[in-house]
CSV table of C-alpha atoms in Angstrom, one decimal:
chain,number,residue,atom,x,y,z
V,1,MET,CA,0.2,29.4,18.9
V,2,LEU,CA,3.9,30.6,18.7
V,3,ARG,CA,5.0,32.8,21.5
V,4,MET,CA,7.0,35.9,20.6
V,5,PRO,CA,10.4,35.9,22.3
V,6,SER,CA,11.2,38.7,24.8
V,7,TYR,CA,13.7,40.4,22.5
V,8,LEU,CA,11.0,40.8,19.9
V,9,LEU,CA,8.7,42.3,22.4
V,10,LYS,CA,11.3,44.9,23.3
V,11,LEU,CA,11.8,45.7,19.6
V,12,THR,CA,8.1,46.2,19.3
V,13,ARG,CA,8.1,48.8,22.1
V,14,MET,CA,10.9,50.6,20.3
V,15,VAL,CA,8.8,50.8,17.1
V,16,LEU,CA,5.9,52.2,19.1
V,17,SER,CA,8.2,54.9,20.4
V,18,HIS,CA,9.2,55.8,16.8
V,19,LYS,CA,12.9,55.1,17.3
V,20,PRO,CA,14.9,55.1,14.0
V,21,CYS,CA,15.7,51.8,12.3
V,22,ALA,CA,13.6,49.8,14.8
V,23,LEU,CA,11.1,48.7,12.2
V,24,PHE,CA,13.9,47.3,10.0
V,25,ILE,CA,15.4,45.4,13.0
V,26,LEU,CA,12.0,44.1,14.0
V,27,ILE,CA,11.3,42.7,10.5
V,28,ILE,CA,14.7,41.0,10.4
V,29,GLY,CA,14.2,39.5,13.9
V,30,PHE,CA,10.7,38.2,13.0
V,31,VAL,CA,11.9,36.7,9.7
V,32,SER,CA,14.8,34.9,11.5
V,33,PHE,CA,12.5,33.6,14.2
V,34,ALA,CA,10.0,32.3,11.6
V,35,TYR,CA,12.8,30.7,9.5
V,36,ILE,CA,14.2,28.8,12.5
V,37,LYS,CA,10.8,27.4,13.4
V,38,LEU,CA,10.1,26.4,9.8
V,39,TYR,CA,13.5,24.8,9.5
V,40,TRP,CA,13.2,22.7,12.6
V,41,GLY,CA,9.6,21.8,11.6
V,42,ILE,CA,10.8,20.4,8.3
V,43,TRP,CA,13.8,18.5,9.6
V,44,GLU,CA,12.2,17.1,12.8
V,45,ASP,CA,12.5,13.4,13.0
V,46,PRO,CA,9.2,11.9,11.8
V,47,LYS,CA,9.6,9.1,14.3
V,48,SER,CA,9.6,11.6,17.2
V,49,ARG,CA,6.2,12.9,16.1
V,50,ALA,CA,4.8,9.4,15.7
V,51,PRO,CA,1.4,10.5,14.3
V,52,THR,CA,-1.5,8.5,15.4
V,53,TYR,CA,-4.5,8.8,13.0
V,54,GLY,CA,-7.8,9.1,14.7
V,55,LEU,CA,-10.9,8.0,12.8
V,56,SER,CA,-14.3,9.7,12.9
V,57,ALA,CA,-17.1,7.4,14.1
V,58,GLU,CA,-19.4,7.8,11.1
V,59,ILE,CA,-20.1,4.1,10.9
V,60,SER,CA,-21.5,1.9,13.7
V,61,CYS,CA,-18.9,-0.8,14.3
V,62,ALA,CA,-21.3,-2.9,16.2
V,63,HIS,CA,-23.5,-3.0,13.1
V,64,TYR,CA,-20.8,-3.8,10.6
V,65,VAL,CA,-18.3,-6.0,12.4
V,66,PRO,CA,-19.7,-9.2,14.1
V,67,SER,CA,-18.5,-10.3,17.4
V,68,ALA,CA,-17.3,-13.5,15.7
V,69,LEU,CA,-14.2,-11.5,14.6
V,70,ASP,CA,-13.0,-11.5,18.2
V,71,ILE,CA,-10.4,-14.2,18.9
V,72,ALA,CA,-11.4,-16.8,21.4
V,73,GLY,CA,-9.5,-16.7,24.6
V,74,GLY,CA,-8.5,-13.1,24.3
V,75,PRO,CA,-6.0,-11.3,22.0
V,76,SER,CA,-3.3,-13.4,20.4
V,77,PRO,CA,0.2,-12.0,19.9
V,78,PRO,CA,0.8,-10.5,16.4
V,79,THR,CA,2.1,-13.1,13.9
V,80,GLY,CA,3.3,-10.7,11.2
V,81,ASN,CA,2.3,-7.8,8.9
V,82,VAL,CA,0.0,-7.6,5.9
V,83,PHE,CA,0.9,-4.6,3.8
V,84,PHE,CA,-1.2,-2.6,1.4
V,85,VAL,CA,0.3,0.4,-0.4
V,86,GLU,CA,-1.3,3.4,-2.2
V,87,THR,CA,1.5,5.4,-4.0
V,88,SER,CA,-0.8,8.0,-5.6
V,89,GLU,CA,-2.2,11.0,-3.7
V,90,GLN,CA,-5.6,9.3,-3.5
V,91,THR,CA,-7.4,9.5,-0.1
V,92,SER,CA,-10.9,8.4,-1.2
V,93,PRO,CA,-10.7,4.6,-1.1
V,94,SER,CA,-13.0,2.6,-3.4
V,95,TYR,CA,-15.3,-0.2,-2.5
V,96,LEU,CA,-12.7,-2.7,-3.8
V,97,PHE,CA,-9.9,-1.0,-1.7
V,98,SER,CA,-12.1,-1.3,1.4
V,99,CYS,CA,-13.0,-4.9,0.6
V,100,SER,CA,-9.3,-5.8,0.1
V,101,VAL,CA,-8.3,-4.5,3.5
V,102,GLU,CA,-11.4,-5.8,5.3
V,103,SER,CA,-11.0,-9.3,3.9
V,104,ALA,CA,-7.3,-9.3,4.9
V,105,ALA,CA,-8.2,-8.1,8.4
V,106,ARG,CA,-10.9,-10.8,8.8
V,107,THR,CA,-8.6,-13.7,7.6
V,108,HIS,CA,-5.6,-12.5,9.6
V,109,PRO,CA,-7.1,-11.4,13.0
V,110,ALA,CA,-3.7,-11.9,14.8
V,111,SER,CA,-1.7,-9.9,12.3
V,112,ARG,CA,-1.3,-6.2,11.8
V,113,VAL,CA,-2.9,-5.1,8.5
V,114,VAL,CA,-0.9,-2.0,7.6
V,115,VAL,CA,-2.2,0.4,5.0
V,116,LEU,CA,0.4,2.9,3.7
V,117,MET,CA,-0.9,5.9,1.8
V,118,LYS,CA,1.2,8.6,0.2
V,119,GLY,CA,-1.6,11.1,0.2
V,120,LEU,CA,-1.7,11.2,4.0
V,121,ALA,CA,0.2,14.2,5.3
V,122,LYS,CA,2.7,13.3,8.1
V,123,GLY,CA,1.8,14.7,11.5
V,124,ASN,CA,-1.9,15.0,10.9
V,125,ALA,CA,-4.1,14.0,13.9
V,126,SER,CA,-7.0,12.6,11.8
V,127,LEU,CA,-7.7,11.0,8.5
V,128,PRO,CA,-9.9,12.6,5.8
V,129,LYS,CA,-13.5,12.0,6.5
V,130,HIS,CA,-14.5,9.1,4.3
V,131,TRP,CA,-16.7,6.1,5.0
V,132,ALA,CA,-14.0,3.6,4.2
V,133,PHE,CA,-11.7,4.9,6.9
V,134,SER,CA,-14.5,4.8,9.4
V,135,LEU,CA,-15.4,1.3,8.4
V,136,LEU,CA,-11.9,0.0,8.5
V,137,SER,CA,-11.3,1.6,11.9
V,138,CYS,CA,-13.8,-1.0,13.3
V,139,PHE,CA,-11.1,-3.6,12.9
V,140,PRO,CA,-8.6,-3.5,15.7
V,141,ASN,CA,-5.8,-5.0,13.6
V,142,VAL,CA,-6.0,-2.4,10.8
V,143,GLU,CA,-3.5,0.5,10.9
V,144,ILE,CA,-3.6,3.3,8.3
V,145,ARG,CA,-0.4,5.3,8.1
V,146,PRO,CA,1.3,7.9,5.8
V,147,LEU,CA,3.8,6.5,3.3
V,148,ASP,CA,7.2,8.1,3.8
V,149,LEU,CA,9.0,7.1,0.6
V,150,THR,CA,12.4,8.7,1.4
V,151,GLU,CA,12.5,6.8,4.7
V,152,LEU,CA,11.3,3.5,3.1
V,153,PHE,CA,14.0,3.5,0.5
V,154,SER,CA,16.8,4.6,2.8
V,155,GLY,CA,19.5,2.0,3.3
V,156,THR,CA,18.5,0.2,0.0
V,157,PRO,CA,19.8,0.2,-3.6
V,158,LEU,CA,16.6,2.0,-4.5
V,159,LYS,CA,17.4,5.2,-2.6
V,160,ARG,CA,19.4,6.9,-5.4
V,161,TRP,CA,16.9,5.7,-8.0
V,162,TYR,CA,14.0,7.4,-6.1
V,163,LEU,CA,15.8,10.6,-5.5
V,164,TRP,CA,16.6,11.3,-9.2
V,165,PRO,CA,14.7,14.6,-9.7
V,166,LEU,CA,13.1,13.7,-13.1
V,167,ARG,CA,11.9,10.3,-12.0
V,168,HIS,CA,8.2,11.3,-11.7
V,169,TRP,CA,8.1,12.3,-15.4
V,170,GLU,CA,8.4,8.7,-16.6
V,171,PRO,CA,5.2,7.4,-18.2
V,172,HIS,CA,4.6,4.5,-15.7
V,173,PHE,CA,6.0,6.2,-12.6
V,174,LEU,CA,3.2,5.3,-10.2
V,175,PRO,CA,3.0,1.6,-11.1
V,176,VAL,CA,6.8,1.4,-11.0
V,177,LEU,CA,6.9,3.2,-7.6
V,178,SER,CA,4.4,0.6,-6.3
V,179,ASP,CA,6.7,-2.2,-7.7
V,180,ALA,CA,9.6,-0.6,-5.8
V,181,CYS,CA,7.7,-0.3,-2.5
V,182,ARG,CA,6.6,-3.9,-2.3
V,183,ILE,CA,10.0,-5.4,-2.8
V,184,VAL,CA,11.6,-3.0,-0.3
V,185,LEU,CA,8.8,-3.7,2.3
V,186,MET,CA,9.4,-7.4,1.9
V,187,TRP,CA,13.1,-7.1,2.2
V,188,LYS,CA,13.1,-4.7,5.2
V,189,PHE,CA,10.2,-6.0,7.2
V,190,GLY,CA,9.0,-9.3,5.8
V,191,GLY,CA,5.3,-10.4,5.9
V,192,ILE,CA,2.7,-10.4,3.2
V,193,TYR,CA,2.2,-7.8,0.5
V,194,LEU,CA,-1.1,-7.5,-1.4
V,195,ASP,CA,-2.4,-5.1,-4.1
V,196,THR,CA,-5.5,-3.2,-3.2
V,197,ASP,CA,-7.5,-5.2,-5.7
V,198,PHE,CA,-7.3,-8.5,-4.0
V,199,ILE,CA,-10.1,-10.2,-2.1
V,200,VAL,CA,-8.7,-12.6,0.6
V,201,LEU,CA,-10.4,-15.8,1.2
V,202,LYS,CA,-8.1,-17.7,3.6
V,203,ASN,CA,-5.2,-16.9,5.9
V,204,LEU,CA,-2.0,-16.6,3.8
V,205,GLU,CA,0.6,-17.0,6.5
V,206,ASN,CA,1.5,-20.6,5.6
V,207,LEU,CA,2.5,-19.4,2.2
V,208,THR,CA,6.0,-18.4,3.2
V,209,ASN,CA,8.7,-17.1,0.8
V,210,ALA,CA,6.3,-17.3,-2.1
V,211,LEU,CA,4.8,-15.5,-5.1
V,212,GLY,CA,2.2,-16.5,-7.6
V,213,ILE,CA,2.2,-17.5,-11.3
V,214,GLN,CA,-0.2,-15.4,-13.3
V,215,ASP,CA,0.0,-17.3,-16.5
V,216,ASP,CA,2.2,-19.8,-18.3
V,217,ASN,CA,5.0,-17.3,-18.9
V,218,GLU,CA,5.1,-14.9,-15.9
V,219,LEU,CA,5.0,-14.4,-12.2
V,220,ASN,CA,3.2,-11.5,-10.6
V,221,GLY,CA,4.0,-9.4,-7.5
V,222,ALA,CA,0.4,-8.4,-6.6
V,223,PHE,CA,0.9,-11.0,-3.8
V,224,LEU,CA,4.2,-11.5,-2.1
V,225,SER,CA,5.1,-13.4,1.1
V,226,PHE,CA,8.7,-13.3,2.4
V,227,LYS,CA,10.7,-13.3,5.5
V,228,ALA,CA,12.7,-10.1,6.2
V,229,LYS,CA,16.1,-9.8,4.6
V,230,HIS,CA,15.5,-12.7,2.3
V,231,GLN,CA,18.2,-13.1,-0.4
V,232,PHE,CA,15.6,-13.4,-3.2
V,233,MET,CA,14.2,-9.9,-2.3
V,234,GLU,CA,17.7,-8.6,-2.2
V,235,LEU,CA,18.3,-9.9,-5.7
V,236,CYS,CA,15.1,-8.2,-6.8
V,237,MET,CA,16.3,-4.9,-5.5
V,238,GLN,CA,19.6,-5.3,-7.3
V,239,ASP,CA,17.8,-6.2,-10.6
V,240,PHE,CA,15.5,-3.3,-10.2
V,241,VAL,CA,18.4,-0.8,-10.3
V,242,GLN,CA,20.8,-2.7,-12.7
V,243,ASN,CA,18.2,-3.5,-15.3
V,244,TYR,CA,16.0,-0.5,-14.9
V,245,ASN,CA,13.6,0.6,-17.6
V,246,GLY,CA,10.7,2.7,-16.5
V,247,TRP,CA,9.4,3.2,-20.1
V,248,VAL,CA,8.2,-0.4,-20.5
V,249,TRP,CA,5.1,-1.5,-18.7
V,250,GLY,CA,5.7,-4.4,-16.3
V,251,HIS,CA,9.5,-4.4,-16.7
V,252,GLN,CA,10.0,-3.5,-13.1
V,253,GLY,CA,7.1,-5.7,-11.9
V,254,PRO,CA,6.1,-9.1,-13.2
V,255,GLU,CA,9.0,-9.2,-15.7
V,256,LEU,CA,11.5,-8.4,-12.9
V,257,LEU,CA,10.2,-11.2,-10.6
V,258,THR,CA,10.2,-13.6,-13.5
V,259,ARG,CA,13.8,-12.7,-14.5
V,260,VAL,CA,15.0,-13.2,-10.9
V,261,PHE,CA,13.1,-16.4,-10.3
V,262,LYS,CA,14.5,-18.0,-13.5
V,263,LYS,CA,18.0,-17.1,-12.4
V,264,TRP,CA,17.4,-18.2,-8.9
V,265,CYS,CA,16.2,-21.7,-10.1
V,266,SER,CA,18.2,-21.9,-13.3
V,267,LEU,CA,15.0,-22.2,-15.3
V,268,GLY,CA,14.1,-21.5,-18.9
V,269,THR,CA,10.4,-21.4,-18.4
V,270,ILE,CA,8.1,-20.7,-15.4
V,271,LYS,CA,6.4,-23.6,-13.6
V,272,SER,CA,4.8,-24.3,-10.2
V,273,MET,CA,7.6,-25.4,-8.0
V,274,SER,CA,9.7,-24.7,-4.9
V,275,CYS,CA,13.3,-23.9,-5.5
V,276,LYS,CA,16.0,-23.1,-2.9
V,277,GLY,CA,13.3,-22.1,-0.4
V,278,VAL,CA,11.2,-19.9,-2.7
V,279,SER,CA,7.9,-21.2,-4.1
V,280,ALA,CA,6.1,-20.2,-7.3
V,281,LEU,CA,2.5,-20.9,-6.5
V,282,ALA,CA,0.1,-22.5,-9.0
V,283,GLN,CA,-2.2,-20.1,-10.8
V,284,GLU,CA,-5.3,-21.2,-8.9
V,285,VAL,CA,-3.8,-20.2,-5.5
V,286,VAL,CA,-4.0,-16.4,-5.9
V,287,TYR,CA,-4.8,-15.8,-9.6
V,288,PRO,CA,-7.7,-18.2,-10.2
V,289,ILE,CA,-9.2,-15.8,-12.8
V,290,PRO,CA,-6.6,-15.0,-15.5
V,291,TRP,CA,-6.3,-11.4,-16.5
V,292,GLN,CA,-7.5,-12.3,-20.0
V,293,ASP,CA,-10.7,-13.7,-18.5
V,294,TRP,CA,-11.4,-10.8,-16.1
V,295,LYS,CA,-15.0,-10.4,-17.4
V,296,LYS,CA,-15.9,-13.7,-15.7
V,297,LEU,CA,-15.9,-11.8,-12.4
V,298,PHE,CA,-19.1,-10.1,-13.6
V,299,GLU,CA,-20.8,-13.2,-14.8
V,300,ALA,CA,-23.3,-15.1,-12.6
V,301,VAL,CA,-22.2,-18.4,-11.0
V,302,SER,CA,-24.1,-20.8,-8.8
V,303,ALA,CA,-23.0,-21.5,-5.2
V,304,LEU,CA,-21.7,-24.9,-6.2
V,305,GLU,CA,-19.7,-23.4,-9.1
V,306,LEU,CA,-18.2,-20.8,-6.8
V,307,GLN,CA,-17.2,-23.5,-4.2
V,308,LYS,CA,-15.6,-25.6,-6.9
V,309,LEU,CA,-13.8,-22.6,-8.5
V,310,LEU,CA,-12.3,-21.4,-5.2
V,311,LYS,CA,-11.5,-24.8,-3.7
V,312,ASN,CA,-7.8,-24.4,-3.7
V,313,THR,CA,-7.8,-20.6,-3.8
V,314,TYR,CA,-6.4,-18.3,-1.0
V,315,ALA,CA,-7.2,-15.0,-2.7
V,316,VAL,CA,-8.7,-13.6,-5.9
V,317,HIS,CA,-7.0,-10.9,-7.9
V,318,ILE,CA,-9.7,-8.6,-9.4
V,319,TRP,CA,-7.5,-7.0,-12.1
V,320,ASN,CA,-8.8,-3.5,-11.3
V,321,LYS,CA,-6.8,-1.9,-14.1
V,322,LEU,CA,-9.0,-3.8,-16.6
V,323,SER,CA,-12.2,-4.2,-14.6
V,324,HIS,CA,-12.7,-0.8,-12.8
V,325,GLY,CA,-15.1,0.7,-15.4
V,326,THR,CA,-17.5,-2.3,-15.4
V,327,LYS,CA,-20.7,-1.9,-13.6
V,328,LEU,CA,-21.4,-4.5,-10.9
V,329,GLU,CA,-25.0,-5.2,-9.9
V,330,ILE,CA,-25.6,-5.3,-6.1
V,331,PRO,CA,-27.0,-7.7,-5.1
V,332,SER,CA,-26.6,-10.3,-7.8
V,333,GLN,CA,-25.2,-13.7,-8.5
V,334,ALA,CA,-22.1,-12.3,-10.2
V,335,LEU,CA,-18.9,-13.9,-9.0
V,336,LEU,CA,-17.5,-10.6,-7.8
V,337,ALA,CA,-20.7,-9.7,-5.9
V,338,GLN,CA,-20.7,-13.1,-4.1
V,339,LEU,CA,-17.0,-12.5,-3.2
V,340,TYR,CA,-17.9,-9.2,-1.7
V,341,SER,CA,-20.9,-10.6,0.2
V,342,GLN,CA,-18.9,-13.5,1.8
V,343,PHE,CA,-15.5,-12.0,2.4
V,344,CYS,CA,-16.0,-8.3,3.1
V,345,PRO,CA,-19.6,-8.2,4.4
V,346,ALA,CA,-19.2,-4.7,6.0
V,347,THR,CA,-18.1,-3.2,2.7
V,348,TYR,CA,-20.9,-5.1,0.9
V,349,ALA,CA,-23.4,-3.7,3.3
V,350,LYS,CA,-22.2,-0.2,2.5
V,351,MET,CA,-22.5,-0.9,-1.2
V,352,LYS,CA,-26.1,-2.1,-0.9
V,353,GLN,CA,-26.9,1.0,1.3
V,354,ASP,CA,-25.5,3.3,-1.4
């Protein structure tokens, strides 16, 4: 609670003694005091507040997270960051969102898995009450933080782009904003970026300075892995601003990465290769199910078929934009159900419970 300054207390006594003009002076004084507090509250350095989000213990961690997650021989030093970004105001994670983060946490136990969410207010002491936040809190390497876009874009060519006041009226603003966040995160901090509709099967850290081919003609940025300040990501930021078109779907995302990679390697067509230290990974590595065949995720497969399909795969993109309205039977032999069961068992247990 704010404490009233001594000079305001004196003014209050003057009002109580019915002295002329005292009420007017009191109002002016209080408004000034409130304005100063509000001003400093707005402009306080967010780093000085350093909000730590506590998570309600609605889920028993012992039940959901096996002791096998612990690293033998004690904790290992962090080896890098795995980033997820939610650019909407959404604070009710889906099963797929939870599975993405859980699978990344399990396959990268020595890395920080950082979930940045725009809908989280800065300075809050606790996250919204939701089963996914409680479940993910069971993993010691998962950090859920508010996404400060102004701070993220500062010091980059995208700062002026983001601050244009009419930007949010563009038809594909949220996907474009996500495209912007991922290339800036890779340039500023390095590490691994994943969309929240990936299920991670293996540790991705040996895929350095890499992105994946989604089909014969195009790369995709749903998975990115780069060292900080890499020139390729710098060129992506420059292209983002210089060739900006927020009215065409994918122009700032897959099309941008494809444009830059072709220039980087002096190519006319996309192919699996490594060029000047940047790798375009074969489709089977992170996009084993093409977006045109997304319905295969809901079809039954045998254990042998699953093993064969995922032999050389590190992660599976679920194409949530296309698949989110399709009902998934739990339990079942559907490919997606088996991926949930094997690679995010805590989320899968919650799905079966519900």
